[in-house]
PDB file of C-alpha atoms and ligand atoms in Angstrom:
ATOM      1  CA  MET A 252     -26.496  -8.869 -17.375  1.00 35.00           C
ATOM      2  CA  GLN A 253     -23.189  -7.176 -16.697  1.00 39.00           C
ATOM      3  CA  ASP A 254     -21.940  -5.480 -19.839  1.00 38.00           C
ATOM      4  CA  ASP A 255     -19.040  -3.072 -20.347  1.00 37.00           C
ATOM      5  CA  GLU A 256     -21.235  -0.050 -19.696  1.00 37.00           C
ATOM      6  CA  HIS A 257     -22.372  -1.540 -16.401  1.00 39.00           C
ATOM      7  CA  LYS A 258     -18.963  -2.726 -15.289  1.00 41.00           C
ATOM      8  CA  ILE A 259     -18.441  -0.664 -12.158  1.00 42.00           C
ATOM      9  CA  ASP A 260     -15.212  -1.542 -10.431  1.00 47.00           C
ATOM     10  CA  ASP A 261     -11.867  -3.253 -10.296  1.00 49.00           C
ATOM     11  CA  HIS A 262     -10.765  -3.135 -13.888  1.00 56.00           C
ATOM     12  CA  LEU A 263      -7.688  -5.055 -12.818  1.00 64.00           C
ATOM     13  CA  GLY A 264      -9.382  -7.272 -10.247  1.00 80.00           C
ATOM     14  CA  ARG A 265      -8.287 -10.750  -9.219  1.00 90.00           C
ATOM     15  CA  MET A 266      -9.004 -13.351  -6.568  1.00 93.00           C
ATOM     16  CA  GLU A 267      -6.429 -13.643  -3.775  1.00 94.00           C
ATOM     17  CA  PRO A 268      -5.561 -16.376  -1.281  1.00 95.00           C
ATOM     18  CA  LEU A 269      -6.339 -15.409   2.312  1.00 96.00           C
ATOM     19  CA  ALA A 270      -3.541 -13.567   4.115  1.00 95.00           C
ATOM     20  CA  ILE A 271      -2.525 -16.122   6.712  1.00 88.00           C
ATOM     21  CA  ASP A 272       0.780 -14.838   8.103  1.00 96.00           C
ATOM     22  CA  LYS A 273       1.409 -11.488   9.778  1.00 97.00           C
ATOM     23  CA  ALA A 274       3.879 -10.299   7.125  1.00 98.00           C
ATOM     24  CA  GLU A 275       1.303 -10.740   4.354  1.00 98.00           C
ATOM     25  CA  VAL A 276      -1.356  -8.973   6.450  1.00 98.00           C
ATOM     26  CA  ARG A 277       0.987  -6.003   6.844  1.00 98.00           C
ATOM     27  CA  ARG A 278       1.959  -6.041   3.165  1.00 98.00           C
ATOM     28  CA  ARG A 279      -1.709  -5.829   2.140  1.00 98.00           C
ATOM     29  CA  HIS A 280      -2.460  -3.103   4.687  1.00 98.00           C
ATOM     30  CA  GLU A 281       0.489  -1.042   3.389  1.00 98.00           C
ATOM     31  CA  SER A 282      -0.671  -1.478  -0.180  1.00 98.00           C
ATOM     32  CA  ASN A 283      -4.140  -0.347   0.937  1.00 98.00           C
ATOM     33  CA  ARG A 284      -2.497   2.668   2.588  1.00 98.00           C
ATOM     34  CA  ALA A 285      -0.996   3.679  -0.752  1.00 97.00           C
ATOM     35  CA  GLY A 286      -4.357   3.078  -2.454  1.00 97.00           C
ATOM     36  CA  TRP A 287      -6.209   5.170   0.103  1.00 97.00           C
ATOM     37  CA  ASN A 288      -3.687   7.981  -0.172  1.00 97.00           C
ATOM     38  CA  GLU A 289      -4.679   8.119  -3.839  1.00 96.00           C
ATOM     39  CA  GLY A 290      -8.423   7.740  -3.238  1.00 95.00           C
ATOM     40  CA  ALA A 291      -8.469  10.307  -0.411  1.00 96.00           C
ATOM     41  CA  ALA A 292      -7.846  13.030  -3.010  1.00 93.00           C
ATOM     42  CA  HIS A 293     -11.601  12.824  -3.584  1.00 92.00           C
ATOM     43  CA  TYR A 294     -12.127  13.800   0.080  1.00 96.00           C
ATOM     44  CA  THR A 295      -9.470  16.557  -0.064  1.00 97.00           C
ATOM     45  CA  GLU A 296     -11.495  18.292  -2.785  1.00 95.00           C
ATOM     46  CA  LYS A 297     -14.474  18.386  -0.415  1.00 97.00           C
ATOM     47  CA  VAL A 298     -12.738  19.600   2.774  1.00 98.00           C
ATOM     48  CA  ALA A 299     -14.233  23.123   2.596  1.00 98.00           C
ATOM     49  CA  GLN A 300     -17.684  21.649   1.998  1.00 98.00           C
ATOM     50  CA  THR A 301     -17.246  19.216   4.913  1.00 98.00           C
ATOM     51  CA  ILE A 302     -16.163  22.043   7.231  1.00 98.00           C
ATOM     52  CA  ALA A 303     -19.247  24.072   6.274  1.00 98.00           C
ATOM     53  CA  PHE A 304     -21.513  21.055   6.798  1.00 98.00           C
ATOM     54  CA  LEU A 305     -20.084  20.308  10.243  1.00 98.00           C
ATOM     55  CA  ARG A 306     -20.005  23.970  11.265  1.00 98.00           C
ATOM     56  CA  GLY A 307     -23.724  24.085  10.537  1.00 98.00           C
ATOM     57  CA  GLY A 308     -24.223  21.239  13.031  1.00 98.00           C
ATOM     58  CA  GLY A 309     -24.446  18.536  10.342  1.00 98.00           C
ATOM     59  CA  SER A 310     -24.068  14.841  11.042  1.00 98.00           C
ATOM     60  CA  SER A 311     -23.180  12.086   8.604  1.00 98.00           C
ATOM     61  CA  LEU A 312     -24.172   9.344  11.016  1.00 98.00           C
ATOM     62  CA  HIS A 313     -26.603   6.877   9.464  1.00 98.00           C
ATOM     63  CA  PRO A 314     -30.151   6.856  10.954  1.00 97.00           C
ATOM     64  CA  LEU A 315     -29.556   3.259  12.097  1.00 98.00           C
ATOM     65  CA  GLU A 316     -26.417   4.386  13.959  1.00 98.00           C
ATOM     66  CA  LYS A 317     -28.279   7.280  15.582  1.00 98.00           C
ATOM     67  CA  ALA A 318     -31.066   4.949  16.695  1.00 98.00           C
ATOM     68  CA  ASN A 319     -28.619   2.418  18.171  1.00 98.00           C
ATOM     69  CA  LEU A 320     -26.407   4.973  19.922  1.00 98.00           C
ATOM     70  CA  GLY A 321     -29.181   7.120  21.425  1.00 98.00           C
ATOM     71  CA  ASN A 322     -28.362  10.457  23.012  1.00 98.00           C
ATOM     72  CA  LEU A 323     -24.554  10.467  22.927  1.00 98.00           C
ATOM     73  CA  GLY A 324     -24.431  13.693  24.941  1.00 98.00           C
ATOM     74  CA  GLU A 325     -25.860  11.771  27.892  1.00 98.00           C
ATOM     75  CA  TRP A 326     -23.335   8.947  28.058  1.00 98.00           C
ATOM     76  CA  CYS A 327     -20.323   9.410  25.808  1.00 98.00           C
ATOM     77  CA  LYS A 328     -17.384  11.510  26.947  1.00 98.00           C
ATOM     78  CA  THR A 329     -14.761   9.981  24.638  1.00 99.00           C
ATOM     79  CA  ALA A 330     -15.250   8.201  21.315  1.00 99.00           C
ATOM     80  CA  VAL A 331     -12.526   6.514  19.270  1.00 99.00           C
ATOM     81  CA  HIS A 332     -13.320   6.154  15.569  1.00 99.00           C
ATOM     82  CA  LEU A 333     -11.329   3.361  13.906  1.00 99.00           C
ATOM     83  CA  GLN A 334     -10.771   3.877  10.142  1.00 98.00           C
ATOM     84  CA  CYS A 335     -11.951   7.473  10.434  1.00 98.00           C
ATOM     85  CA  ALA A 336     -11.043   8.533   6.857  1.00 98.00           C
ATOM     86  CA  SER A 337     -11.070  12.368   6.638  1.00 98.00           C
ATOM     87  CA  GLY A 338     -12.935  12.670   9.926  1.00 98.00           C
ATOM     88  CA  GLU A 339     -16.437  13.654   8.832  1.00 98.00           C
ATOM     89  CA  ASP A 340     -18.145  10.847  10.744  1.00 98.00           C
ATOM     90  CA  THR A 341     -15.758  11.356  13.694  1.00 98.00           C
ATOM     91  CA  LEU A 342     -16.644  15.044  13.944  1.00 98.00           C
ATOM     92  CA  SER A 343     -20.300  14.182  13.445  1.00 98.00           C
ATOM     93  CA  LEU A 344     -20.029  12.200  16.693  1.00 98.00           C
ATOM     94  CA  TRP A 345     -18.901  15.462  18.317  1.00 98.00           C
ATOM     95  CA  ASN A 346     -21.863  17.286  16.765  1.00 98.00           C
ATOM     96  CA  GLU A 347     -24.058  14.518  18.180  1.00 98.00           C
ATOM     97  CA  GLY A 348     -22.866  15.280  21.720  1.00 98.00           C
ATOM     98  CA  VAL A 349     -19.594  13.373  22.312  1.00 98.00           C
ATOM     99  CA  LYS A 350     -17.231  15.567  24.363  1.00 98.00           C
ATOM    100  CA  GLN A 351     -13.955  14.516  22.707  1.00 98.00           C
ATOM    101  CA  VAL A 352     -13.242  12.433  19.635  1.00 99.00           C
ATOM    102  CA  ILE A 353     -10.194  10.482  18.473  1.00 99.00           C
ATOM    103  CA  GLY A 354      -9.723   9.256  14.913  1.00 99.00           C
ATOM    104  CA  VAL A 355      -7.362   6.525  13.697  1.00 99.00           C
ATOM    105  CA  ASP A 356      -6.655   5.875  10.025  1.00 98.00           C
ATOM    106  CA  ILE A 357      -3.836   4.427   7.939  1.00 98.00           C
ATOM    107  CA  SER A 358      -3.990   7.084   5.214  1.00 98.00           C
ATOM    108  CA  ASP A 359      -1.663  10.087   5.504  1.00 98.00           C
ATOM    109  CA  VAL A 360      -3.921  12.134   3.221  1.00 98.00           C
ATOM    110  CA  HIS A 361      -7.085  11.321   5.164  1.00 98.00           C
ATOM    111  CA  ILE A 362      -5.472  12.242   8.487  1.00 98.00           C
ATOM    112  CA  ALA A 363      -4.124  15.513   7.023  1.00 98.00           C
ATOM    113  CA  ASN A 364      -7.678  16.325   5.860  1.00 98.00           C
ATOM    114  CA  ALA A 365      -9.073  15.448   9.300  1.00 98.00           C
ATOM    115  CA  ARG A 366      -6.520  17.690  11.042  1.00 98.00           C
ATOM    116  CA  GLN A 367      -7.355  20.589   8.731  1.00 98.00           C
ATOM    117  CA  THR A 368     -11.090  20.116   9.301  1.00 98.00           C
ATOM    118  CA  SER A 369     -10.954  19.877  13.095  1.00 98.00           C
ATOM    119  CA  ALA A 370      -8.559  22.849  13.316  1.00 98.00           C
ATOM    120  CA  ALA A 371     -11.010  24.966  11.290  1.00 98.00           C
ATOM    121  CA  LEU A 372     -13.795  23.970  13.694  1.00 98.00           C
ATOM    122  CA  ASN A 373     -11.650  24.211  16.819  1.00 98.00           C
ATOM    123  CA  ALA A 374     -12.983  20.758  17.656  1.00 98.00           C
ATOM    124  CA  PRO A 375     -11.792  18.650  20.631  1.00 98.00           C
ATOM    125  CA  ALA A 376     -10.241  16.038  18.370  1.00 98.00           C
ATOM    126  CA  ARG A 377      -7.030  14.027  18.156  1.00 98.00           C
ATOM    127  CA  TRP A 378      -5.854  12.075  15.126  1.00 99.00           C
ATOM    128  CA  PHE A 379      -3.488   9.127  14.747  1.00 98.00           C
ATOM    129  CA  ARG A 380      -2.105   8.009  11.424  1.00 98.00           C
ATOM    130  CA  CYS A 381      -1.377   4.331  11.737  1.00 98.00           C
ATOM    131  CA  ASP A 382      -2.556   0.881  10.877  1.00 98.00           C
ATOM    132  CA  ILE A 383      -5.385   0.249  13.344  1.00 98.00           C
ATOM    133  CA  LEU A 384      -3.406  -2.792  14.501  1.00 98.00           C
ATOM    134  CA  ASP A 385      -0.830  -0.265  15.793  1.00 98.00           C
ATOM    135  CA  THR A 386      -3.318   2.039  17.553  1.00 98.00           C
ATOM    136  CA  PRO A 387      -1.182   3.598  20.341  1.00 98.00           C
ATOM    137  CA  THR A 388      -1.410   1.896  23.726  1.00 98.00           C
ATOM    138  CA  GLU A 389      -1.649   5.345  25.374  1.00 98.00           C
ATOM    139  CA  LEU A 390      -5.320   5.186  24.291  1.00 98.00           C
ATOM    140  CA  ASN A 391      -5.996   1.961  26.206  1.00 98.00           C
ATOM    141  CA  GLY A 392      -9.106   2.194  28.375  1.00 98.00           C
ATOM    142  CA  ILE A 393      -9.996   5.693  27.145  1.00 98.00           C
ATOM    143  CA  ALA A 394     -13.184   5.042  25.148  1.00 99.00           C
ATOM    144  CA  ASP A 395     -16.804   5.136  26.225  1.00 99.00           C
ATOM    145  CA  LEU A 396     -17.482   4.307  22.575  1.00 99.00           C
ATOM    146  CA  VAL A 397     -15.407   2.625  19.889  1.00 99.00           C
ATOM    147  CA  TYR A 398     -17.143   3.395  16.626  1.00 99.00           C
ATOM    148  CA  THR A 399     -16.308   2.045  13.170  1.00 98.00           C
ATOM    149  CA  GLY A 400     -17.824   0.966   9.875  1.00 98.00           C
ATOM    150  CA  GLN A 401     -19.308   2.457   6.717  1.00 97.00           C
ATOM    151  CA  GLY A 402     -16.797   0.589   4.601  1.00 97.00           C
ATOM    152  CA  ALA A 403     -14.234  -0.493   7.181  1.00 98.00           C
ATOM    153  CA  LEU A 404     -13.949  -4.264   7.645  1.00 98.00           C
ATOM    154  CA  CYS A 405     -13.296  -5.229   4.031  1.00 97.00           C
ATOM    155  CA  TRP A 406      -9.870  -3.510   4.145  1.00 98.00           C
ATOM    156  CA  LEU A 407      -8.625  -5.503   7.127  1.00 98.00           C
ATOM    157  CA  HIS A 408      -6.838  -8.838   6.924  1.00 98.00           C
ATOM    158  CA  ASP A 409      -6.548  -9.640  10.637  1.00 98.00           C
ATOM    159  CA  LEU A 410      -9.903  -9.554  12.410  1.00 98.00           C
ATOM    160  CA  HIS A 411      -8.639 -10.977  15.697  1.00 98.00           C
ATOM    161  CA  GLY A 412      -6.027  -8.191  15.841  1.00 98.00           C
ATOM    162  CA  TRP A 413      -8.805  -5.677  15.142  1.00 98.00           C
ATOM    163  CA  ALA A 414     -11.047  -7.024  17.918  1.00 99.00           C
ATOM    164  CA  ALA A 415      -8.169  -7.013  20.427  1.00 98.00           C
ATOM    165  CA  VAL A 416      -7.634  -3.293  19.696  1.00 99.00           C
ATOM    166  CA  ILE A 417     -11.332  -2.570  20.304  1.00 99.00           C
ATOM    167  CA  TYR A 418     -11.216  -4.402  23.630  1.00 98.00           C
ATOM    168  CA  ARG A 419      -8.140  -2.559  24.886  1.00 98.00           C
ATOM    169  CA  LEU A 420      -9.450   0.898  23.829  1.00 99.00           C
ATOM    170  CA  LEU A 421     -12.757   0.500  25.683  1.00 99.00           C
ATOM    171  CA  LYS A 422     -13.307   1.434  29.295  1.00 98.00           C
ATOM    172  CA  PRO A 423     -14.863  -1.408  31.307  1.00 98.00           C
ATOM    173  CA  GLY A 424     -18.575  -1.077  30.476  1.00 98.00           C
ATOM    174  CA  GLY A 425     -17.765   0.808  27.249  1.00 98.00           C
ATOM    175  CA  THR A 426     -19.704   0.285  24.010  1.00 99.00           C
ATOM    176  CA  PHE A 427     -18.616  -0.877  20.576  1.00 99.00           C
ATOM    177  CA  HIS A 428     -20.653  -0.072  17.438  1.00 99.00           C
ATOM    178  CA  ILE A 429     -20.315  -1.002  13.779  1.00 99.00           C
ATOM    179  CA  LEU A 430     -22.541  -0.466  10.739  1.00 98.00           C
ATOM    180  CA  ASP A 431     -21.012  -1.942   7.624  1.00 98.00           C
ATOM    181  CA  ASP A 432     -21.750  -3.734   4.358  1.00 98.00           C
ATOM    182  CA  HIS A 433     -23.506  -7.012   4.986  1.00 98.00           C
ATOM    183  CA  PRO A 434     -21.057  -9.754   3.976  1.00 98.00           C
ATOM    184  CA  ALA A 435     -23.845 -11.563   2.075  1.00 98.00           C
ATOM    185  CA  SER A 436     -24.152  -8.524  -0.227  1.00 97.00           C
ATOM    186  CA  TRP A 437     -20.806  -9.626  -1.732  1.00 95.00           C
ATOM    187  CA  LEU A 438     -22.575 -12.637  -3.187  1.00 96.00           C
ATOM    188  CA  PHE A 439     -24.558 -10.481  -5.626  1.00 96.00           C
ATOM    189  CA  ASP A 440     -23.339  -8.768  -8.786  1.00 94.00           C
ATOM    190  CA  GLN A 441     -23.093  -5.017  -8.105  1.00 92.00           C
ATOM    191  CA  GLY A 442     -23.018  -4.240 -11.819  1.00 92.00           C
ATOM    192  CA  ALA A 443     -26.242  -6.087 -12.686  1.00 96.00           C
ATOM    193  CA  ASP A 444     -29.701  -4.558 -13.084  1.00 96.00           C
ATOM    194  CA  THR A 445     -31.437  -7.665 -11.738  1.00 97.00           C
ATOM    195  CA  ILE A 446     -30.529  -9.803  -8.715  1.00 97.00           C
ATOM    196  CA  GLN A 447     -27.742 -12.073  -9.916  1.00 97.00           C
ATOM    197  CA  ALA A 448     -25.103 -14.156  -8.193  1.00 96.00           C
ATOM    198  CA  ALA A 449     -21.601 -12.720  -8.377  1.00 93.00           C
ATOM    199  CA  GLY A 450     -20.197 -16.231  -8.144  1.00 91.00           C
ATOM    200  CA  SER A 451     -17.945 -15.491  -5.182  1.00 89.00           C
ATOM    201  CA  SER A 452     -17.745 -17.712  -2.133  1.00 94.00           C
ATOM    202  CA  TYR A 453     -19.179 -16.523   1.185  1.00 97.00           C
ATOM    203  CA  PHE A 454     -16.412 -18.436   2.918  1.00 97.00           C
ATOM    204  CA  GLY A 455     -12.778 -17.422   2.683  1.00 94.00           C
ATOM    205  CA  HIS A 456     -13.117 -14.789  -0.048  1.00 95.00           C
ATOM    206  CA  SER A 457     -10.366 -12.236  -0.697  1.00 96.00           C
ATOM    207  CA  GLU A 458      -9.765 -10.130  -3.784  1.00 95.00           C
ATOM    208  CA  SER A 459      -7.636  -7.266  -4.988  1.00 96.00           C
ATOM    209  CA  GLY A 460      -8.118  -4.590  -7.609  1.00 93.00           C
ATOM    210  CA  LYS A 461      -7.343  -1.152  -8.897  1.00 94.00           C
ATOM    211  CA  GLY A 462      -9.722   1.671  -9.652  1.00 91.00           C
ATOM    212  CA  TRP A 463     -12.700   3.001  -7.710  1.00 90.00           C
ATOM    213  CA  GLY A 464     -16.418   2.593  -8.360  1.00 85.00           C
ATOM    214  CA  PRO A 465     -18.121   5.591 -10.037  1.00 83.00           C
ATOM    215  CA  THR A 466     -20.746   5.904  -7.286  1.00 84.00           C
ATOM    216  CA  TYR A 467     -17.980   6.360  -4.698  1.00 86.00           C
ATOM    217  CA  ILE A 468     -14.583   7.842  -5.611  1.00 88.00           C
ATOM    218  CA  GLY A 469     -14.644   7.323  -9.365  1.00 88.00           C
ATOM    219  CA  ASP A 470     -11.795   8.295 -11.669  1.00 88.00           C
ATOM    220  CA  LEU A 471      -8.566   9.738 -10.301  1.00 89.00           C
ATOM    221  CA  GLU A 472      -6.026  11.880 -12.117  1.00 89.00           C
ATOM    222  CA  ILE A 473      -3.711   8.911 -12.007  1.00 91.00           C
ATOM    223  CA  GLY A 474      -4.656   6.153 -14.489  1.00 91.00           C
ATOM    224  CA  VAL A 475      -6.068   2.858 -13.214  1.00 91.00           C
ATOM    225  CA  GLU A 476      -3.014   0.794 -14.200  1.00 90.00           C
ATOM    226  CA  GLN A 477      -0.709   3.192 -12.323  1.00 93.00           C
ATOM    227  CA  GLN A 478      -2.784   3.071  -9.129  1.00 94.00           C
ATOM    228  CA  SER A 479      -1.832   1.011  -6.086  1.00 94.00           C
ATOM    229  CA  ARG A 480      -3.425  -2.396  -5.701  1.00 95.00           C
ATOM    230  CA  LYS A 481      -6.019  -2.589  -2.919  1.00 96.00           C
ATOM    231  CA  TYR A 482      -6.743  -5.813  -1.044  1.00 97.00           C
ATOM    232  CA  GLU A 483     -10.157  -6.662   0.357  1.00 96.00           C
ATOM    233  CA  ARG A 484     -11.538  -9.529   2.387  1.00 97.00           C
ATOM    234  CA  LEU A 485     -15.043 -10.779   3.102  1.00 97.00           C
ATOM    235  CA  TRP A 486     -15.572 -11.413   6.803  1.00 98.00           C
ATOM    236  CA  THR A 487     -18.656 -13.488   7.550  1.00 98.00           C
ATOM    237  CA  LEU A 488     -21.049 -12.443  10.315  1.00 98.00           C
ATOM    238  CA  ALA A 489     -19.901 -15.435  12.366  1.00 98.00           C
ATOM    239  CA  GLU A 490     -16.228 -14.452  11.969  1.00 98.00           C
ATOM    240  CA  ILE A 491     -17.015 -10.912  13.163  1.00 98.00           C
ATOM    241  CA  PHE A 492     -19.014 -12.219  16.119  1.00 98.00           C
ATOM    242  CA  GLN A 493     -16.312 -14.744  17.027  1.00 98.00           C
ATOM    243  CA  ALA A 494     -13.507 -12.165  16.783  1.00 98.00           C
ATOM    244  CA  LEU A 495     -15.341  -9.786  19.143  1.00 98.00           C
ATOM    245  CA  THR A 496     -16.383 -12.401  21.682  1.00 98.00           C
ATOM    246  CA  GLY A 497     -12.954 -14.073  21.454  1.00 98.00           C
ATOM    247  CA  ALA A 498     -11.371 -10.739  22.419  1.00 98.00           C
ATOM    248  CA  GLY A 499     -13.555 -10.581  25.532  1.00 98.00           C
ATOM    249  CA  LEU A 500     -16.485  -8.412  24.415  1.00 98.00           C
ATOM    250  CA  THR A 501     -20.101  -9.301  25.034  1.00 98.00           C
ATOM    251  CA  VAL A 502     -22.082  -8.889  21.814  1.00 98.00           C
ATOM    252  CA  THR A 503     -25.359  -7.191  22.705  1.00 98.00           C
ATOM    253  CA  HIS A 504     -26.975  -6.464  19.343  1.00 98.00           C
ATOM    254  CA  LEU A 505     -27.084  -7.683  15.741  1.00 98.00           C
ATOM    255  CA  GLY A 506     -29.250  -6.144  13.028  1.00 98.00           C
ATOM    256  CA  GLU A 507     -29.565  -6.856   9.276  1.00 98.00           C
ATOM    257  CA  TYR A 508     -31.110  -4.378   6.859  1.00 98.00           C
ATOM    258  CA  PRO A 509     -31.963  -3.787   3.188  1.00 97.00           C
ATOM    259  CA  ASN A 510     -30.804  -0.159   3.601  1.00 93.00           C
ATOM    260  CA  GLU A 511     -27.721   0.934   1.666  1.00 92.00           C
ATOM    261  CA  TYR A 512     -25.446   3.504   3.294  1.00 93.00           C
ATOM    262  CA  TRP A 513     -23.839   4.142  -0.113  1.00 93.00           C
ATOM    263  CA  VAL A 514     -24.971   3.390  -3.650  1.00 92.00           C
ATOM    264  CA  SER A 515     -23.554  -0.104  -3.816  1.00 92.00           C
ATOM    265  CA  PHE A 516     -25.989  -1.507  -6.406  1.00 95.00           C
ATOM    266  CA  PRO A 517     -26.520   1.447  -8.775  1.00 93.00           C
ATOM    267  CA  TYR A 518     -28.523  -0.443 -11.418  1.00 95.00           C
ATOM    268  CA  LEU A 519     -30.845  -2.434  -9.176  1.00 97.00           C
ATOM    269  CA  SER A 520     -34.480  -1.298  -8.787  1.00 97.00           C
ATOM    270  CA  ALA A 521     -35.646  -0.041  -5.395  1.00 96.00           C
ATOM    271  CA  ALA A 522     -37.967  -3.061  -5.161  1.00 97.00           C
ATOM    272  CA  ASP A 523     -35.114  -5.531  -5.745  1.00 97.00           C
ATOM    273  CA  LYS A 524     -32.888  -3.735  -3.225  1.00 96.00           C
ATOM    274  CA  THR A 525     -35.435  -4.382  -0.474  1.00 96.00           C
ATOM    275  CA  LYS A 526     -34.847  -8.134  -0.980  1.00 97.00           C
ATOM    276  CA  LEU A 527     -31.105  -8.067  -0.227  1.00 97.00           C
ATOM    277  CA  PRO A 528     -29.123  -7.828   3.025  1.00 97.00           C
ATOM    278  CA  MET A 529     -27.228  -4.590   2.344  1.00 97.00           C
ATOM    279  CA  THR A 530     -25.994  -3.620   5.811  1.00 98.00           C
ATOM    280  CA  PHE A 531     -25.611  -5.014   9.283  1.00 98.00           C
ATOM    281  CA  THR A 532     -25.116  -3.397  12.666  1.00 98.00           C
ATOM    282  CA  MET A 533     -23.439  -5.020  15.647  1.00 98.00           C
ATOM    283  CA  MET A 534     -22.872  -3.711  19.145  1.00 99.00           C
ATOM    284  CA  GLY A 535     -20.892  -5.009  22.064  1.00 98.00           C
ATOM    285  CA  LYS A 536     -19.750  -4.141  25.565  1.00 98.00           C
ATOM    286  CA  ARG A 537     -16.484  -4.601  27.369  1.00 98.00           C
ATOM    287  CA  PRO A 538     -17.572  -6.273  30.602  1.00 98.00           C
ATOM    288  CA  PHE A 539     -16.855  -4.521  33.916  1.00 98.00           C
TER     289      PHE A 539
HETATM  290  C1  SAM B 225     -14.426   3.453   3.218  1.00 50.34           C
HETATM  291  S1  SAM B 225     -13.345   4.320   4.249  1.00 50.34           S
HETATM  292  C2  SAM B 225     -14.272   4.590   5.674  1.00 50.34           C
HETATM  293  C3  SAM B 225     -15.418   5.395   5.317  1.00 50.34           C
HETATM  294  C4  SAM B 225     -15.659   6.556   6.168  1.00 50.34           C
HETATM  295  N1  SAM B 225     -16.805   6.273   6.971  1.00 50.34           N
HETATM  296  C5  SAM B 225     -15.862   7.787   5.340  1.00 50.34           C
HETATM  297  O1  SAM B 225     -15.913   8.830   5.910  1.00 50.34           O
HETATM  298  O2  SAM B 225     -15.934   7.732   4.127  1.00 50.34           O
HETATM  299  C6  SAM B 225     -12.197   3.113   4.799  1.00 50.34           C
HETATM  300  C7  SAM B 225     -11.054   3.706   5.584  1.00 50.34           C
HETATM  301  O3  SAM B 225     -10.284   2.673   6.147  1.00 50.34           O
HETATM  302  C8  SAM B 225      -8.946   3.126   6.179  1.00 50.34           C
HETATM  303  N2  SAM B 225      -8.093   1.947   6.363  1.00 50.34           N
HETATM  304  C9  SAM B 225      -7.938   0.893   5.533  1.00 50.34           C
HETATM  305  N3  SAM B 225      -7.120  -0.015   6.089  1.00 50.34           N
HETATM  306  C10 SAM B 225      -6.757   0.449   7.305  1.00 50.34           C
HETATM  307  C11 SAM B 225      -5.927  -0.040   8.350  1.00 50.34           C
HETATM  308  N4  SAM B 225      -5.301  -1.211   8.256  1.00 50.34           N
HETATM  309  N5  SAM B 225      -5.785   0.712   9.456  1.00 50.34           N
HETATM  310  C12 SAM B 225      -6.394   1.919   9.573  1.00 50.34           C
HETATM  311  N6  SAM B 225      -7.198   2.441   8.604  1.00 50.34           N
HETATM  312  C13 SAM B 225      -7.376   1.718   7.489  1.00 50.34           C
HETATM  313  C14 SAM B 225      -8.779   3.845   4.851  1.00 50.34           C
HETATM  314  O4  SAM B 225      -7.672   4.706   4.838  1.00 50.34           O
HETATM  315  C15 SAM B 225     -10.104   4.561   4.754  1.00 50.34           C
HETATM  316  O5  SAM B 225     -10.054   5.825   5.302  1.00 50.34           O
END
């Protein structure tokens, strides 16, 4: 049962119609930018810790990502990380052997954190603060790897635009990789201590809310009501596949796992978690 104590997110949550037209997509992305500028404060507090972790050779890549990507030092000269946040995963790619890394994110605060971190490490990194839909065309054809995920897709309201960016960033023969929340995990109540339906539709679901879950960013100095509204969207596995193939990529891999990459169901037993699709991975190639 979800009770007040177990209520974990979106105190001011509501269902939203899908963003159909470009203006509404941009309006939601800009609102998310404001929301992420608030939420990124949580990352700013940890910049010194992140620098120390990366300087020690640390990597925040998930074991599933490491297994899928193999020895990056052998094949990846340039990686572009879409929705790079404060750059920890981006710079982990460098620690894993990538020669130069490029991060793109909509949040001013995240990109400022990433710049500070890479400067402290003297890392071969470049950062672009923009909506991923506006990723500069000077980066076209630069990437051996376009990497994204760990909480990326739900913030986007134009998946075909996203896939077109991936295609144009990749070199012919280049690789795309994503590990993200499995869309079916949205169907279950994150605040429950047994497996229970959340009641949301798998098809055409969009929602907005304020506040951040306690197992992720938690409380901010600014009160929940004063925070910016953040807009999310469930993209089904078929929609992700169709966006990538529609843009011209060949999808080469799909995996589904009970592994969480963050504590998304804090009250569920370990045994129950093994029954749910928590994450998926997908890979693709830009054909030669
Ligand atoms: C959950 S975070 C990514 C997690 C990341 N792996 C980390 O290090 O925590 C989602 C990121 O997407 C970014 N974002 C959301 N909408 C975006 C958009 N339209 N274009 C670019 N970045 C966006 C946010 O600013 C945020 O940094």
